PDB file of C-alpha atoms in Angstrom:
ATOM      1  CA  ARG H   1      -0.213   0.011  -0.160  1.00 41.00           C
ATOM      2  CA  GLY H   2       2.971   2.464   0.748  1.00 44.00           C
ATOM      3  CA  THR H   3       1.130   4.146   3.281  1.00 43.00           C
ATOM      4  CA  MET H   4      -0.107   1.702   6.454  1.00 40.00           C
ATOM      5  CA  GLY H   5      -4.118   1.325   7.319  1.00 41.00           C
ATOM      6  CA  ALA H   6      -5.553   1.889  10.845  1.00 39.00           C
ATOM      7  CA  GLY H   7      -5.038  -1.697  11.589  1.00 47.00           C
ATOM      8  CA  ALA H   8      -4.018  -2.915  15.145  1.00 46.00           C
ATOM      9  CA  VAL H   9      -0.831  -3.815  13.870  1.00 50.00           C
ATOM     10  CA  GLY H  10       0.003  -0.973  12.452  1.00 54.00           C
ATOM     11  CA  VAL H  11      -0.936   1.647  15.177  1.00 49.00           C
ATOM     12  CA  ALA H  12       1.321  -1.055  17.140  1.00 53.00           C
ATOM     13  CA  LEU H  13       4.113  -0.179  15.296  1.00 59.00           C
ATOM     14  CA  TRP H  14       3.534   3.366  14.982  1.00 56.00           C
ATOM     15  CA  LEU H  15       3.563   3.337  18.617  1.00 52.00           C
ATOM     16  CA  ALA H  16       6.537   1.593  19.179  1.00 56.00           C
ATOM     17  CA  THR H  17       8.443   3.285  16.638  1.00 61.00           C
ATOM     18  CA  ALA H  18       7.636   7.059  17.095  1.00 57.00           C
ATOM     19  CA  HIS H  19       9.295   7.704  20.181  1.00 53.00           C
ATOM     20  CA  VAL H  20      12.402   6.213  18.499  1.00 57.00           C
ATOM     21  CA  LEU H  21      12.521   7.960  15.382  1.00 60.00           C
ATOM     22  CA  GLY H  22      10.031  11.313  16.314  1.00 55.00           C
ATOM     23  CA  LEU H  23       7.260  10.100  14.368  1.00 52.00           C
ATOM     24  CA  ARG H  24       3.903  11.794  13.958  1.00 50.00           C
ATOM     25  CA  PRO H  25       1.200   9.512  13.343  1.00 45.00           C
ATOM     26  CA  PRO H  26      -0.829   9.375  10.229  1.00 44.00           C
ATOM     27  CA  SER H  27      -4.043  11.375  10.617  1.00 41.00           C
ATOM     28  CA  ALA H  28      -6.073   8.091  10.625  1.00 39.00           C
ATOM     29  CA  PHE H  29      -4.395   7.353  14.169  1.00 39.00           C
ATOM     30  CA  ARG H  30      -4.905  10.729  15.725  1.00 38.00           C
ATOM     31  CA  ALA H  31      -8.557   9.972  16.873  1.00 35.00           C
ATOM     32  CA  PRO H  32      -7.939   8.921  20.901  1.00 35.00           C
ATOM     33  CA  ARG H  33      -9.106   5.283  20.022  1.00 38.00           C
ATOM     34  CA  CYS H  34      -6.529   5.063  17.753  1.00 36.00           C
ATOM     35  CA  LEU H  35      -3.756   6.344  19.870  1.00 35.00           C
ATOM     36  CA  PRO H  36      -4.819   4.948  23.104  1.00 37.00           C
ATOM     37  CA  ALA H  37      -3.276   6.650  26.152  1.00 37.00           C
ATOM     38  CA  THR H  38      -3.960   4.239  29.019  1.00 39.00           C
ATOM     39  CA  ALA H  39      -1.879   1.641  29.473  1.00 38.00           C
ATOM     40  CA  SER H  40      -4.897  -0.658  29.334  1.00 34.00           C
ATOM     41  CA  CYS H  41      -5.545   0.475  26.060  1.00 35.00           C
ATOM     42  CA  ARG H  42      -2.539  -0.229  24.821  1.00 39.00           C
ATOM     43  CA  ALA H  43      -2.249  -3.467  26.097  1.00 33.00           C
ATOM     44  CA  ARG H  44      -5.382  -3.607  24.024  1.00 34.00           C
ATOM     45  CA  VAL H  45      -3.894  -2.946  20.997  1.00 36.00           C
ATOM     46  CA  THR H  46      -0.878  -5.481  22.105  1.00 36.00           C
ATOM     47  CA  LEU H  47      -3.180  -8.486  22.630  1.00 30.00           C
ATOM     48  CA  ALA H  48      -5.132  -7.804  19.510  1.00 38.00           C
ATOM     49  CA  THR H  49      -1.801  -8.518  17.182  1.00 52.00           C
ATOM     50  CA  PRO H  50       0.185  -9.937  20.262  1.00 52.00           C
ATOM     51  CA  GLU H  51       3.455 -11.420  17.940  1.00 66.00           C
ATOM     52  CA  SER H  52       3.746  -8.037  15.978  1.00 66.00           C
ATOM     53  CA  ALA H  53       3.056  -6.026  18.510  1.00 69.00           C
ATOM     54  CA  ARG H  54       5.630  -7.235  21.054  1.00 73.00           C
ATOM     55  CA  ALA H  55       8.408  -7.680  18.391  1.00 74.00           C
ATOM     56  CA  ALA H  56       7.832  -4.080  17.569  1.00 75.00           C
ATOM     57  CA  ARG H  57       7.823  -2.933  20.860  1.00 77.00           C
ATOM     58  CA  GLU H  58      10.913  -4.926  21.916  1.00 79.00           C
ATOM     59  CA  MET H  59      12.838  -4.069  18.684  1.00 78.00           C
ATOM     60  CA  ALA H  60      12.012  -0.276  19.387  1.00 80.00           C
ATOM     61  CA  GLU H  61      13.452  -0.361  23.048  1.00 81.00           C
ATOM     62  CA  ILE H  62      16.333  -1.953  21.880  1.00 82.00           C
ATOM     63  CA  VAL H  63      17.428   0.455  19.253  1.00 81.00           C
ATOM     64  CA  ALA H  64      16.958   3.477  21.517  1.00 81.00           C
ATOM     65  CA  GLN H  65      18.876   1.908  24.295  1.00 84.00           C
ATOM     66  CA  SER H  66      21.229   0.444  21.627  1.00 85.00           C
ATOM     67  CA  PRO H  67      21.812   2.134  18.251  1.00 85.00           C
ATOM     68  CA  SER H  68      24.360   0.041  17.221  1.00 87.00           C
ATOM     69  CA  ASP H  69      22.221  -3.165  17.458  1.00 88.00           C
ATOM     70  CA  GLY H  70      22.129  -3.537  13.303  1.00 91.00           C
ATOM     71  CA  LYS H  71      19.865  -6.726  14.113  1.00 91.00           C
ATOM     72  CA  ALA H  72      17.137  -4.720  15.835  1.00 89.00           C
ATOM     73  CA  TRP H  73      17.205  -2.202  13.217  1.00 91.00           C
ATOM     74  CA  MET H  74      16.595  -4.919  10.751  1.00 93.00           C
ATOM     75  CA  LYS H  75      13.881  -6.684  12.441  1.00 90.00           C
ATOM     76  CA  LEU H  76      12.155  -3.212  12.976  1.00 88.00           C
ATOM     77  CA  ALA H  77      12.290  -2.214   9.833  1.00 90.00           C
ATOM     78  CA  ASN H  78      10.981  -5.639   8.431  1.00 90.00           C
ATOM     79  CA  LEU H  79       8.191  -5.584  10.515  1.00 87.00           C
ATOM     80  CA  ALA H  80       6.869  -2.455   8.608  1.00 86.00           C
ATOM     81  CA  ARG H  81       7.663  -3.763   5.409  1.00 88.00           C
ATOM     82  CA  ARG H  82       5.766  -6.629   6.280  1.00 86.00           C
ATOM     83  CA  GLU H  83       2.779  -4.324   6.916  1.00 82.00           C
ATOM     84  CA  ARG H  84       3.365  -2.831   3.328  1.00 86.00           C
ATOM     85  CA  ASP H  85       4.351   0.265   5.081  1.00 88.00           C
ATOM     86  CA  LEU H  86       6.993   1.394   2.916  1.00 92.00           C
ATOM     87  CA  LYS H  87       7.237   4.861   4.271  1.00 91.00           C
ATOM     88  CA  LEU H  88       7.681   3.852   7.648  1.00 89.00           C
ATOM     89  CA  ALA H  89       9.958   1.441   6.536  1.00 91.00           C
ATOM     90  CA  GLU H  90      12.126   3.900   4.688  1.00 94.00           C
ATOM     91  CA  ARG H  91      12.180   6.118   8.114  1.00 91.00           C
ATOM     92  CA  VAL H  92      13.395   3.258  10.270  1.00 91.00           C
ATOM     93  CA  LEU H  93      16.216   2.629   7.864  1.00 94.00           C
ATOM     94  CA  SER H  94      17.092   5.681   7.326  1.00 94.00           C
ATOM     95  CA  ALA H  95      17.400   6.568  11.156  1.00 91.00           C
ATOM     96  CA  ALA H  96      19.814   3.155  11.266  1.00 93.00           C
ATOM     97  CA  VAL H  97      21.997   3.915   8.600  1.00 96.00           C
ATOM     98  CA  LYS H  98      22.143   7.475  10.369  1.00 94.00           C
ATOM     99  CA  ALA H  99      23.501   5.161  13.461  1.00 93.00           C
ATOM    100  CA  GLN H 100      25.339   2.851  11.711  1.00 94.00           C
ATOM    101  CA  PRO H 101      26.844   4.505   8.304  1.00 96.00           C
ATOM    102  CA  THR H 102      28.799   1.933   7.545  1.00 97.00           C
ATOM    103  CA  ASN H 103      26.588  -0.634   7.774  1.00 97.00           C
ATOM    104  CA  SER H 104      26.244  -2.444   4.273  1.00 98.00           C
ATOM    105  CA  LEU H 105      23.089  -4.693   4.939  1.00 97.00           C
ATOM    106  CA  LEU H 106      21.210  -1.959   6.381  1.00 98.00           C
ATOM    107  CA  TRP H 107      22.002   0.277   3.272  1.00 98.00           C
ATOM    108  CA  GLN H 108      20.921  -2.333   1.260  1.00 98.00           C
ATOM    109  CA  ALA H 109      17.704  -2.898   2.896  1.00 98.00           C
ATOM    110  CA  LEU H 110      16.662   0.466   2.453  1.00 98.00           C
ATOM    111  CA  ALA H 111      17.775   0.357  -0.737  1.00 98.00           C
ATOM    112  CA  ASP H 112      15.378  -2.357  -1.421  1.00 98.00           C
ATOM    113  CA  THR H 113      12.626  -0.578   0.264  1.00 97.00           C
ATOM    114  CA  LEU H 114      12.877   2.430  -2.220  1.00 98.00           C
ATOM    115  CA  ARG H 115      13.156  -0.040  -5.198  1.00 98.00           C
ATOM    116  CA  GLU H 116       9.888  -1.436  -3.702  1.00 96.00           C
ATOM    117  CA  ALA H 117       8.222   1.900  -3.500  1.00 96.00           C
ATOM    118  CA  GLY H 118       9.168   2.271  -7.332  1.00 97.00           C
ATOM    119  CA  ARG H 119      11.770   4.910  -6.448  1.00 98.00           C
ATOM    120  CA  TYR H 120      14.249   3.320  -8.883  1.00 98.00           C
ATOM    121  CA  SER H 121      16.804   6.065  -9.324  1.00 98.00           C
ATOM    122  CA  ASP H 122      17.271   6.563  -5.589  1.00 98.00           C
ATOM    123  CA  ALA H 123      17.584   2.479  -5.101  1.00 98.00           C
ATOM    124  CA  ARG H 124      20.042   3.269  -7.433  1.00 98.00           C
ATOM    125  CA  ALA H 125      22.098   4.955  -5.807  1.00 98.00           C
ATOM    126  CA  LEU H 126      21.738   3.156  -2.559  1.00 98.00           C
ATOM    127  CA  TYR H 127      22.976   0.004  -4.287  1.00 98.00           C
ATOM    128  CA  ARG H 128      25.908   1.999  -5.443  1.00 98.00           C
ATOM    129  CA  LYS H 129      26.675   3.332  -1.690  1.00 98.00           C
ATOM    130  CA  THR H 130      25.985  -0.324  -0.637  1.00 98.00           C
ATOM    131  CA  LEU H 131      28.685  -1.504  -2.752  1.00 98.00           C
ATOM    132  CA  GLY H 132      30.887   1.401  -1.862  1.00 97.00           C
ATOM    133  CA  LEU H 133      31.121  -0.168   1.436  1.00 98.00           C
ATOM    134  CA  ASN H 134      31.256  -3.681   0.837  1.00 97.00           C
ATOM    135  CA  ALA H 135      32.304  -4.655  -2.640  1.00 96.00           C
ATOM    136  CA  THR H 136      31.541  -8.320  -2.110  1.00 95.00           C
ATOM    137  CA  LEU H 137      27.875  -8.194  -0.946  1.00 96.00           C
ATOM    138  CA  GLY H 138      26.305 -10.479  -3.292  1.00 96.00           C
ATOM    139  CA  SER H 139      22.588  -9.973  -2.359  1.00 96.00           C
ATOM    140  CA  ALA H 140      23.172  -6.376  -3.410  1.00 97.00           C
ATOM    141  CA  TYR H 141      24.310  -7.356  -6.463  1.00 98.00           C
ATOM    142  CA  HIS H 142      21.757  -9.633  -7.043  1.00 98.00           C
ATOM    143  CA  ALA H 143      18.571  -7.384  -6.139  1.00 98.00           C
ATOM    144  CA  TRP H 144      20.170  -3.943  -8.120  1.00 98.00           C
ATOM    145  CA  GLY H 145      20.645  -6.516 -11.077  1.00 98.00           C
ATOM    146  CA  ARG H 146      16.818  -8.077 -10.653  1.00 98.00           C
ATOM    147  CA  MET H 147      15.911  -4.786 -10.618  1.00 98.00           C
ATOM    148  CA  GLU H 148      17.551  -3.277 -13.782  1.00 98.00           C
ATOM    149  CA  ALA H 149      16.746  -6.724 -15.732  1.00 98.00           C
ATOM    150  CA  ALA H 150      13.040  -6.139 -14.766  1.00 97.00           C
ATOM    151  CA  LEU H 151      13.229  -2.365 -15.734  1.00 98.00           C
ATOM    152  CA  GLY H 152      14.441  -3.654 -19.145  1.00 97.00           C
ATOM    153  CA  ASN H 153      17.970  -2.806 -18.590  1.00 98.00           C
ATOM    154  CA  ALA H 154      19.598  -6.070 -19.596  1.00 98.00           C
ATOM    155  CA  GLU H 155      22.863  -4.981 -20.391  1.00 98.00           C
ATOM    156  CA  ALA H 156      23.061  -3.159 -17.128  1.00 98.00           C
ATOM    157  CA  ALA H 157      21.822  -6.057 -15.309  1.00 98.00           C
ATOM    158  CA  HIS H 158      24.578  -8.775 -17.212  1.00 98.00           C
ATOM    159  CA  SER H 159      27.139  -6.136 -16.176  1.00 98.00           C
ATOM    160  CA  ILE H 160      26.179  -6.229 -12.619  1.00 98.00           C
ATOM    161  CA  PHE H 161      26.189  -9.886 -12.165  1.00 98.00           C
ATOM    162  CA  GLU H 162      29.272 -10.549 -13.725  1.00 97.00           C
ATOM    163  CA  ARG H 163      30.817  -7.842 -11.322  1.00 97.00           C
ATOM    164  CA  GLY H 164      29.099  -9.361  -8.432  1.00 97.00           C
ATOM    165  CA  ILE H 165      30.343 -12.651  -9.636  1.00 96.00           C
ATOM    166  CA  ALA H 166      34.197 -11.547 -10.178  1.00 95.00           C
ATOM    167  CA  ARG H 167      34.155 -10.142  -6.650  1.00 93.00           C
ATOM    168  CA  GLY H 168      32.952 -13.153  -5.227  1.00 84.00           C
ATOM    169  CA  LEU H 169      36.054 -15.295  -6.335  1.00 81.00           C
ATOM    170  CA  PRO H 170      37.421 -18.146  -5.637  1.00 80.00           C
ATOM    171  CA  ARG H 171      33.977 -19.378  -5.094  1.00 84.00           C
ATOM    172  CA  PRO H 172      31.247 -17.751  -7.144  1.00 87.00           C
ATOM    173  CA  ASN H 173      27.719 -16.853  -5.894  1.00 92.00           C
ATOM    174  CA  PRO H 174      25.707 -19.616  -7.245  1.00 94.00           C
ATOM    175  CA  ARG H 175      22.346 -17.046  -6.833  1.00 95.00           C
ATOM    176  CA  LEU H 176      24.469 -14.473  -9.247  1.00 97.00           C
ATOM    177  CA  LEU H 177      25.416 -17.454 -11.223  1.00 97.00           C
ATOM    178  CA  HIS H 178      21.525 -17.985 -11.242  1.00 97.00           C
ATOM    179  CA  ALA H 179      20.485 -14.910 -12.259  1.00 98.00           C
ATOM    180  CA  LEU H 180      22.953 -14.119 -14.956  1.00 98.00           C
ATOM    181  CA  GLY H 181      22.501 -17.518 -16.515  1.00 98.00           C
ATOM    182  CA  VAL H 182      18.507 -17.235 -16.769  1.00 97.00           C
ATOM    183  CA  LEU H 183      19.382 -13.385 -18.355  1.00 98.00           C
ATOM    184  CA  LEU H 184      21.505 -14.931 -20.943  1.00 98.00           C
ATOM    185  CA  ASP H 185      19.278 -17.224 -21.914  1.00 96.00           C
ATOM    186  CA  GLY H 186      15.890 -15.529 -21.970  1.00 94.00           C
ATOM    187  CA  THR H 187      16.340 -11.915 -22.208  1.00 96.00           C
ATOM    188  CA  LEU H 188      19.830 -11.806 -24.301  1.00 97.00           C
ATOM    189  CA  ARG H 189      18.895 -14.758 -26.344  1.00 96.00           C
ATOM    190  CA  ARG H 190      22.488 -15.949 -25.529  1.00 97.00           C
ATOM    191  CA  THR H 191      21.703 -19.709 -24.520  1.00 96.00           C
ATOM    192  CA  GLU H 192      24.882 -21.456 -24.884  1.00 97.00           C
ATOM    193  CA  GLU H 193      26.697 -18.993 -22.439  1.00 98.00           C
ATOM    194  CA  GLY H 194      23.536 -19.250 -19.960  1.00 98.00           C
ATOM    195  CA  ARG H 195      23.678 -23.135 -20.209  1.00 97.00           C
ATOM    196  CA  ASP H 196      27.590 -22.630 -19.327  1.00 98.00           C
ATOM    197  CA  VAL H 197      26.898 -20.467 -16.417  1.00 98.00           C
ATOM    198  CA  LEU H 198      24.257 -22.127 -14.830  1.00 98.00           C
ATOM    199  CA  LEU H 199      26.351 -25.474 -15.014  1.00 97.00           C
ATOM    200  CA  ARG H 200      28.920 -23.880 -13.482  1.00 95.00           C
ATOM    201  CA  ALA H 201      26.589 -23.083 -10.594  1.00 96.00           C
ATOM    202  CA  LEU H 202      25.357 -26.507 -10.343  1.00 95.00           C
ATOM    203  CA  ASP H 203      29.238 -27.622  -9.960  1.00 94.00           C
ATOM    204  CA  CYS H 204      28.926 -25.212  -6.757  1.00 91.00           C
ATOM    205  CA  GLU H 205      25.617 -26.573  -5.472  1.00 92.00           C
ATOM    206  CA  PRO H 206      24.469 -30.078  -7.303  1.00 90.00           C
ATOM    207  CA  GLY H 207      21.291 -30.260  -5.558  1.00 89.00           C
ATOM    208  CA  ASN H 208      19.893 -26.686  -6.434  1.00 93.00           C
ATOM    209  CA  ARG H 209      16.293 -26.824  -7.230  1.00 93.00           C
ATOM    210  CA  GLN H 210      16.222 -23.563  -9.246  1.00 94.00           C
ATOM    211  CA  LEU H 211      19.400 -24.285 -11.051  1.00 96.00           C
ATOM    212  CA  LEU H 212      18.051 -27.652 -12.092  1.00 96.00           C
ATOM    213  CA  HIS H 213      14.993 -25.945 -12.675  1.00 95.00           C
ATOM    214  CA  ALA H 214      16.188 -22.836 -14.822  1.00 96.00           C
ATOM    215  CA  LEU H 215      18.580 -25.821 -16.923  1.00 97.00           C
ATOM    216  CA  GLY H 216      15.217 -27.660 -17.398  1.00 96.00           C
ATOM    217  CA  LEU H 217      13.651 -24.718 -19.003  1.00 95.00           C
ATOM    218  CA  LEU H 218      16.627 -23.792 -21.149  1.00 97.00           C
ATOM    219  CA  GLU H 219      16.793 -27.210 -22.566  1.00 96.00           C
ATOM    220  CA  ALA H 220      13.159 -27.495 -23.277  1.00 95.00           C
ATOM    221  CA  ASN H 221      13.218 -24.398 -24.614  1.00 93.00           C
ATOM    222  CA  LYS H 222      16.143 -25.507 -27.295  1.00 94.00           C
ATOM    223  CA  GLY H 223      14.024 -29.002 -27.640  1.00 95.00           C
ATOM    224  CA  ASN H 224      16.351 -31.286 -25.689  1.00 95.00           C
ATOM    225  CA  VAL H 225      13.502 -33.195 -24.100  1.00 95.00           C
ATOM    226  CA  THR H 226      15.923 -36.098 -22.496  1.00 95.00           C
ATOM    227  CA  ALA H 227      17.843 -33.465 -20.966  1.00 95.00           C
ATOM    228  CA  ALA H 228      14.938 -31.394 -19.944  1.00 95.00           C
ATOM    229  CA  ARG H 229      13.096 -34.174 -18.257  1.00 95.00           C
ATOM    230  CA  ARG H 230      16.299 -35.401 -16.542  1.00 95.00           C
ATOM    231  CA  TYR H 231      16.740 -31.718 -14.952  1.00 95.00           C
ATOM    232  CA  LEU H 232      13.258 -31.289 -14.628  1.00 94.00           C
ATOM    233  CA  LEU H 233      12.732 -34.652 -12.626  1.00 94.00           C
ATOM    234  CA  ALA H 234      15.702 -33.718 -10.649  1.00 93.00           C
ATOM    235  CA  ALA H 235      14.437 -30.477  -9.443  1.00 92.00           C
ATOM    236  CA  MET H 236      11.013 -31.960  -8.546  1.00 90.00           C
ATOM    237  CA  ASP H 237      12.635 -34.511  -6.230  1.00 82.00           C
ATOM    238  CA  GLY H 238      14.967 -32.530  -4.651  1.00 59.00           C
ATOM    239  CA  ALA H 239      17.950 -35.493  -5.354  1.00 52.00           C
ATOM    240  CA  GLY H 240      20.033 -33.527  -7.402  1.00 51.00           C
ATOM    241  CA  LEU H 241      22.502 -34.774  -9.888  1.00 52.00           C
ATOM    242  CA  PRO H 242      25.971 -36.790  -8.587  1.00 47.00           C
ATOM    243  CA  GLU H 243      27.991 -35.809 -12.067  1.00 46.00           C
ATOM    244  CA  THR H 244      30.014 -32.838 -12.521  1.00 42.00           C
ATOM    245  CA  ALA H 245      28.933 -30.381 -15.021  1.00 47.00           C
ATOM    246  CA  ALA H 246      31.292 -31.416 -17.352  1.00 42.00           C
ATOM    247  CA  VAL H 247      29.389 -34.958 -17.737  1.00 42.00           C
ATOM    248  CA  ALA H 248      25.742 -33.367 -17.178  1.00 50.00           C
ATOM    249  CA  ASN H 249      27.253 -30.851 -20.212  1.00 51.00           C
ATOM    250  CA  ALA H 250      27.956 -33.865 -22.411  1.00 42.00           C
ATOM    251  CA  THR H 251      24.788 -35.713 -21.525  1.00 48.00           C
ATOM    252  CA  ALA H 252      22.951 -32.320 -22.966  1.00 48.00           C
ATOM    253  CA  ALA H 253      24.556 -32.755 -26.143  1.00 49.00           C
ATOM    254  CA  ALA H 254      23.921 -36.195 -26.823  1.00 44.00           C
ATOM    255  CA  ALA H 255      20.631 -35.179 -26.458  1.00 47.00           C
ATOM    256  CA  VAL H 256      20.281 -32.622 -29.337  1.00 45.00           C
TER     257      VAL H 256
END
């Protein structure tokens, strides 16, 4: 929704974070019944959604007392994101990175939040900021590359994925290899390169269902029915493939 409704979880989140962030609740919360002044009313809000409300209150108290606790900031922001209140999540994470300006995970979470809100230019700048702090953070390359791919910037996504893979050596990041392989096969129509990348990833994680599924679809689209069936069955049962990528590649070639 981008802005929060006046449900009990939303009220509890605002009550829990207001004293930490200096927030003024939205107009929908300003009626006395929505912003209870008494302990008994606050308890009723908490009891209405015990887990989320309790977690929000506990995390807010932790970050108020210990602003260096990155995990508490992240959990508080995730509660807001779970409620689809991206504005509150942004405010929480903006406060978090002020408290911890070198925490790359918090910067990425802020970039992810802005991306979800459709603020792609701002998100792009913050992904750059994140990777400036931690050039080996595979999740940031993955999120940024997927954003660019979704926006139709395939070559930019290709460059981002490749940069992330190179930074992750000597053991490449299978998620980035998967993303690059799918991009090469699907959007860029460079199927042979896509297969090589996916098989390289499968060498790192032989039983990875996403990789097996991606290879199955690639082979099916190429008309390699035997190889496609083999990969897709392995993906369905989760058993994986025992042989190396070189053997799997030879099997696929033989099925052409």
